[in-house]
mmCIF file of C-alpha atoms in Angstrom:
data_model
loop_
_atom_site.group_PDB
_atom_site.id
_atom_site.type_symbol
_atom_site.label_atom_id
_atom_site.label_comp_id
_atom_site.label_asym_id
_atom_site.label_seq_id
_atom_site.Cartn_x
_atom_site.Cartn_y
_atom_site.Cartn_z
ATOM 1 C CA UNK A 1 -128.470 61.232 77.004
ATOM 2 C CA UNK A 2 -132.060 61.024 75.776
ATOM 3 C CA UNK A 3 -131.382 59.355 72.450
ATOM 4 C CA UNK A 4 -132.503 60.611 69.055
ATOM 5 C CA UNK A 5 -135.888 62.255 68.872
ATOM 6 C CA UNK A 6 -138.258 63.018 65.924
ATOM 7 C CA UNK A 7 -141.239 65.211 65.661
ATOM 8 C CA UNK A 8 -143.919 64.824 64.829
ATOM 9 C CA UNK A 9 -144.395 60.989 65.264
ATOM 10 C CA UNK A 10 -147.245 60.991 62.847
ATOM 11 C CA UNK A 11 -148.290 63.340 60.123
ATOM 12 C CA UNK A 12 -151.439 63.107 57.889
ATOM 13 C CA UNK A 13 -151.476 65.500 55.058
ATOM 14 C CA UNK A 14 -153.309 66.087 51.722
ATOM 15 C CA UNK A 15 -151.598 65.662 48.519
ATOM 16 C CA UNK A 16 -149.960 68.842 47.374
ATOM 17 C CA UNK A 17 -149.285 70.290 50.863
ATOM 18 C CA UNK A 18 -145.794 70.842 52.238
ATOM 19 C CA UNK A 19 -144.655 69.060 55.423
ATOM 20 C CA UNK A 20 -141.654 69.516 57.623
ATOM 21 C CA UNK A 21 -140.012 67.014 60.074
ATOM 22 C CA UNK A 22 -137.552 67.568 62.725
ATOM 23 C CA UNK A 23 -134.699 65.451 64.114
ATOM 24 C CA UNK A 24 -132.825 66.125 67.230
ATOM 25 C CA UNK A 25 -129.779 63.867 67.319
ATOM 26 C CA UNK A 26 -127.677 62.811 70.406
ATOM 27 C CA UNK A 27 -125.726 65.667 71.625
ATOM 28 C CA UNK A 28 -122.235 65.890 70.359
ATOM 29 C CA UNK A 29 -122.905 63.553 67.488
ATOM 30 C CA UNK A 30 -121.382 65.003 64.314
ATOM 31 C CA UNK A 31 -123.240 62.950 61.836
ATOM 32 C CA UNK A 32 -126.891 62.978 61.095
ATOM 33 C CA UNK A 33 -128.642 60.550 58.529
ATOM 34 C CA UNK A 34 -132.088 60.515 56.956
ATOM 35 C CA UNK A 35 -133.632 57.350 55.752
ATOM 36 C CA UNK A 36 -136.967 56.389 54.433
ATOM 37 C CA UNK A 37 -138.758 53.159 55.013
ATOM 38 C CA UNK A 38 -141.830 51.969 53.166
ATOM 39 C CA UNK A 39 -144.049 49.068 54.363
ATOM 40 C CA UNK A 40 -142.342 45.633 54.099
ATOM 41 C CA UNK A 41 -138.928 47.172 53.059
ATOM 42 C CA UNK A 42 -135.682 48.098 54.656
ATOM 43 C CA UNK A 43 -134.732 51.632 55.270
ATOM 44 C CA UNK A 44 -133.339 53.508 52.283
ATOM 45 C CA UNK A 45 -130.732 56.148 52.560
ATOM 46 C CA UNK A 46 -131.797 59.762 51.724
ATOM 47 C CA UNK A 47 -129.091 62.200 52.847
ATOM 48 C CA UNK A 48 -126.474 62.842 55.615
ATOM 49 C CA UNK A 49 -124.771 65.778 57.267
ATOM 50 C CA UNK A 50 -121.384 66.055 58.887
ATOM 51 C CA UNK A 51 -122.042 68.898 61.361
ATOM 52 C CA UNK A 52 -123.941 71.546 59.127
ATOM 53 C CA UNK A 53 -122.581 70.364 55.776
ATOM 54 C CA UNK A 54 -124.880 68.172 53.647
ATOM 55 C CA UNK A 55 -122.316 65.673 52.100
ATOM 56 C CA UNK A 56 -124.393 63.242 50.112
ATOM 57 C CA UNK A 57 -127.852 63.069 48.656
ATOM 58 C CA UNK A 58 -129.577 59.911 47.305
ATOM 59 C CA UNK A 59 -131.201 59.898 43.849
ATOM 60 C CA UNK A 60 -134.396 59.298 45.846
ATOM 61 C CA UNK A 61 -134.270 62.823 47.135
ATOM 62 C CA UNK A 62 -136.006 64.626 44.332
ATOM 63 C CA UNK A 63 -135.969 68.449 44.154
ATOM 64 C CA UNK A 64 -139.261 68.497 46.171
ATOM 65 C CA UNK A 65 -137.109 67.308 49.194
ATOM 66 C CA UNK A 66 -134.833 69.543 51.128
ATOM 67 C CA UNK A 67 -132.873 68.993 54.304
ATOM 68 C CA UNK A 68 -130.991 71.401 56.496
ATOM 69 C CA UNK A 69 -128.945 71.213 59.660
ATOM 70 C CA UNK A 70 -128.354 74.735 60.718
ATOM 71 C CA UNK A 71 -125.531 75.070 63.405
ATOM 72 C CA UNK A 72 -124.909 71.366 63.161
ATOM 73 C CA UNK A 73 -127.496 70.527 65.754
ATOM 74 C CA UNK A 74 -131.093 69.548 64.886
ATOM 75 C CA UNK A 75 -132.059 68.796 61.299
ATOM 76 C CA UNK A 76 -135.273 69.378 59.314
ATOM 77 C CA UNK A 77 -136.496 67.459 56.242
ATOM 78 C CA UNK A 78 -139.070 69.231 54.203
ATOM 79 C CA UNK A 79 -141.245 67.764 51.386
ATOM 80 C CA UNK A 80 -142.890 70.216 49.105
ATOM 81 C CA UNK A 81 -146.099 69.363 47.037
ATOM 82 C CA UNK A 82 -146.448 65.975 48.700
ATOM 83 C CA UNK A 83 -147.478 62.944 46.661
ATOM 84 C CA UNK A 84 -149.144 59.690 47.755
ATOM 85 C CA UNK A 85 -145.950 57.996 46.895
ATOM 86 C CA UNK A 86 -144.179 60.045 49.775
ATOM 87 C CA UNK A 87 -146.165 58.036 52.357
ATOM 88 C CA UNK A 88 -143.541 56.389 54.399
ATOM 89 C CA UNK A 89 -141.819 56.291 57.731
ATOM 90 C CA UNK A 90 -138.929 58.890 57.797
ATOM 91 C CA UNK A 91 -136.058 57.758 60.120
ATOM 92 C CA UNK A 92 -133.361 59.846 61.501
ATOM 93 C CA UNK A 93 -130.015 58.476 62.794
ATOM 94 C CA UNK A 94 -127.001 60.074 64.471
ATOM 95 C CA UNK A 95 -123.434 58.945 65.088
ATOM 96 C CA UNK A 96 -120.356 60.312 66.745
ATOM 97 C CA UNK A 97 -118.540 60.263 63.478
ATOM 98 C CA UNK A 98 -118.098 58.288 60.303
ATOM 99 C CA UNK A 99 -117.125 54.830 61.692
ATOM 100 C CA UNK A 100 -119.301 54.888 64.690
ATOM 101 C CA UNK A 101 -122.672 53.083 65.451
ATOM 102 C CA UNK A 102 -125.716 55.016 64.177
ATOM 103 C CA UNK A 103 -128.622 55.415 66.676
ATOM 104 C CA UNK A 104 -132.065 55.703 65.173
ATOM 105 C CA UNK A 105 -135.011 57.728 66.295
ATOM 106 C CA UNK A 106 -138.518 56.451 66.465
ATOM 107 C CA UNK A 107 -139.422 57.872 63.060
ATOM 108 C CA UNK A 108 -142.040 60.034 61.692
ATOM 109 C CA UNK A 109 -144.900 58.200 59.804
ATOM 110 C CA UNK A 110 -146.173 60.382 56.918
ATOM 111 C CA UNK A 111 -149.561 59.616 55.332
ATOM 112 C CA UNK A 112 -150.449 61.466 52.226
ATOM 113 C CA UNK A 113 -154.254 61.299 51.411
ATOM 114 C CA UNK B 1 -123.753 49.654 43.663
ATOM 115 C CA UNK B 2 -123.606 48.010 47.056
ATOM 116 C CA UNK B 3 -126.575 45.806 48.071
ATOM 117 C CA UNK B 4 -127.867 43.409 50.668
ATOM 118 C CA UNK B 5 -130.199 40.452 50.189
ATOM 119 C CA UNK B 6 -132.050 38.728 52.986
ATOM 120 C CA UNK B 7 -134.138 35.570 53.089
ATOM 121 C CA UNK B 8 -137.837 36.513 52.781
ATOM 122 C CA UNK B 9 -140.308 36.196 55.680
ATOM 123 C CA UNK B 10 -142.177 35.766 57.509
ATOM 124 C CA UNK B 11 -140.506 33.086 59.410
ATOM 125 C CA UNK B 12 -142.623 31.393 62.124
ATOM 126 C CA UNK B 13 -140.866 29.242 64.725
ATOM 127 C CA UNK B 14 -141.852 27.557 67.981
ATOM 128 C CA UNK B 15 -140.156 28.595 71.209
ATOM 129 C CA UNK B 16 -136.672 27.049 71.690
ATOM 130 C CA UNK B 17 -136.341 26.299 67.922
ATOM 131 C CA UNK B 18 -133.207 27.008 66.136
ATOM 132 C CA UNK B 19 -133.089 30.271 64.070
ATOM 133 C CA UNK B 20 -131.016 31.168 60.847
ATOM 134 C CA UNK B 21 -131.863 34.195 58.814
ATOM 135 C CA UNK B 22 -129.596 34.253 55.645
ATOM 136 C CA UNK B 23 -128.039 37.552 54.523
ATOM 137 C CA UNK B 24 -125.682 38.013 51.576
ATOM 138 C CA UNK B 25 -124.117 41.197 50.292
ATOM 139 C CA UNK B 26 -122.513 42.767 47.335
ATOM 140 C CA UNK B 27 -119.959 45.430 47.889
ATOM 141 C CA UNK B 28 -116.627 47.034 46.770
ATOM 142 C CA UNK B 29 -114.074 46.193 49.306
ATOM 143 C CA UNK B 30 -114.828 44.911 52.858
ATOM 144 C CA UNK B 31 -117.744 46.863 54.471
ATOM 145 C CA UNK B 32 -118.634 46.484 58.044
ATOM 146 C CA UNK B 33 -121.731 44.400 58.467
ATOM 147 C CA UNK B 34 -124.692 44.828 60.872
ATOM 148 C CA UNK B 35 -127.823 43.180 62.053
ATOM 149 C CA UNK B 36 -130.561 45.629 63.275
ATOM 150 C CA UNK B 37 -133.732 44.576 64.919
ATOM 151 C CA UNK B 38 -137.139 46.359 65.069
ATOM 152 C CA UNK B 39 -139.470 45.197 67.843
ATOM 153 C CA UNK B 40 -143.215 45.986 67.419
ATOM 154 C CA UNK B 41 -143.843 49.657 67.961
ATOM 155 C CA UNK B 42 -140.224 50.527 68.486
ATOM 156 C CA UNK B 43 -137.251 52.030 66.542
ATOM 157 C CA UNK B 44 -134.397 50.369 64.898
ATOM 158 C CA UNK B 45 -131.797 48.915 67.378
ATOM 159 C CA UNK B 46 -128.288 47.597 66.605
ATOM 160 C CA UNK B 47 -128.286 43.895 67.453
ATOM 161 C CA UNK B 48 -124.691 42.954 66.604
ATOM 162 C CA UNK B 49 -121.841 44.012 64.142
ATOM 163 C CA UNK B 50 -118.778 42.695 62.584
ATOM 164 C CA UNK B 51 -116.073 44.817 61.039
ATOM 165 C CA UNK B 52 -113.734 42.526 59.197
ATOM 166 C CA UNK B 53 -113.525 39.119 57.738
ATOM 167 C CA UNK B 54 -113.982 36.077 60.086
ATOM 168 C CA UNK B 55 -115.270 38.404 62.809
ATOM 169 C CA UNK B 56 -118.141 36.990 64.868
ATOM 170 C CA UNK B 57 -120.549 39.477 66.245
ATOM 171 C CA UNK B 58 -122.771 38.388 69.073
ATOM 172 C CA UNK B 59 -125.452 39.762 71.419
ATOM 173 C CA UNK B 60 -128.390 38.433 73.449
ATOM 174 C CA UNK B 61 -127.716 34.895 72.269
ATOM 175 C CA UNK B 62 -127.655 35.864 68.562
ATOM 176 C CA UNK B 63 -124.574 35.308 66.540
ATOM 177 C CA UNK B 64 -123.268 36.190 62.920
ATOM 178 C CA UNK B 65 -120.003 35.526 61.267
ATOM 179 C CA UNK B 66 -118.604 37.746 58.484
ATOM 180 C CA UNK B 67 -117.742 35.328 55.705
ATOM 181 C CA UNK B 68 -115.769 37.077 52.973
ATOM 182 C CA UNK B 69 -115.569 33.859 50.726
ATOM 183 C CA UNK B 70 -119.296 33.560 50.462
ATOM 184 C CA UNK B 71 -120.125 37.252 51.058
ATOM 185 C CA UNK B 72 -122.468 36.331 53.710
ATOM 186 C CA UNK B 73 -123.460 37.339 57.318
ATOM 187 C CA UNK B 74 -126.138 34.819 58.456
ATOM 188 C CA UNK B 75 -127.932 35.475 61.791
ATOM 189 C CA UNK B 76 -128.317 32.558 64.148
ATOM 190 C CA UNK B 77 -129.724 31.839 67.496
ATOM 191 C CA UNK B 78 -129.735 28.399 69.198
ATOM 192 C CA UNK B 79 -133.058 28.736 71.109
ATOM 193 C CA UNK B 80 -135.551 31.435 70.270
ATOM 194 C CA UNK B 81 -137.984 33.007 72.721
ATOM 195 C CA UNK B 82 -141.391 34.602 72.089
ATOM 196 C CA UNK B 83 -139.700 37.914 73.000
ATOM 197 C CA UNK B 84 -137.499 37.654 69.932
ATOM 198 C CA UNK B 85 -140.442 38.207 67.656
ATOM 199 C CA UNK B 86 -139.509 41.243 65.518
ATOM 200 C CA UNK B 87 -138.333 42.288 62.116
ATOM 201 C CA UNK B 88 -134.585 41.749 61.594
ATOM 202 C CA UNK B 89 -132.473 43.704 59.057
ATOM 203 C CA UNK B 90 -129.037 42.941 57.683
ATOM 204 C CA UNK B 91 -127.148 45.986 56.618
ATOM 205 C CA UNK B 92 -123.689 47.023 55.422
ATOM 206 C CA UNK B 93 -121.890 50.411 55.947
ATOM 207 C CA UNK B 94 -120.705 52.201 52.855
ATOM 208 C CA UNK B 95 -116.951 52.544 52.959
ATOM 209 C CA UNK B 96 -117.154 56.164 51.628
ATOM 210 C CA UNK B 97 -119.820 58.194 53.294
ATOM 211 C CA UNK B 98 -120.730 55.847 56.019
ATOM 212 C CA UNK B 99 -124.368 55.414 55.141
ATOM 213 C CA UNK B 100 -126.173 52.123 55.911
ATOM 214 C CA UNK B 101 -127.469 50.000 53.129
ATOM 215 C CA UNK B 102 -130.274 47.597 54.341
ATOM 216 C CA UNK B 103 -131.829 44.348 53.248
ATOM 217 C CA UNK B 104 -135.503 44.159 52.936
ATOM 218 C CA UNK B 105 -136.070 42.734 56.462
ATOM 219 C CA UNK B 106 -137.268 39.302 57.659
ATOM 220 C CA UNK B 107 -140.175 39.196 60.032
ATOM 221 C CA UNK B 108 -139.789 36.587 62.725
ATOM 222 C CA UNK B 109 -142.772 35.228 64.806
ATOM 223 C CA UNK B 110 -142.144 32.921 67.707
ATOM 224 C CA UNK B 111 -145.011 30.939 69.059
ATOM 225 C CA UNK B 112 -145.216 29.655 72.614
#
């Protein structure tokens, strides 16, 4: 069991560009969560999947953000037309199911210039 | 909506000092409560948890007790070490979807 992995670890992009992040959860974990963490703050929930179904989206997730989890395995988070306010650490977590511990990946740090 | 409030940092202590980091929450019902730790350059790790009132979570010398009456989950350690220097996050788990709601984090720095 290699834990939750995220790629890339760092991404620098120019305002207006699109970016895509990938999260590979622990195998057999049904739930996958995305959070965003800005400097000096705690992580904030963005969205989560139960297998391939996206069951909840935060109001933070504007229409420029989209997430998928095809076949209930890895997940991608895409941000279109990035803005400087999107600069943050994007965290992925997975859990076996609803009441189980969430295991976090190392995060993808996005910098929008 | 549900929320978590932590004492602000940074907290600076000398080695072997007693640590308390306050955490209070607002929630519907009785959510599970957690402390996560983020060491420099590393990802979030679960430190301890409590799932119902009066439960005490403990790990690595840290303890926290789920206090329903005061809606609190304060983190304590009797004797901190330099290696405990990290950012500590209090969190609750939403009873519906299972998402975590975090406090803003408290940075702890332990000096030798």
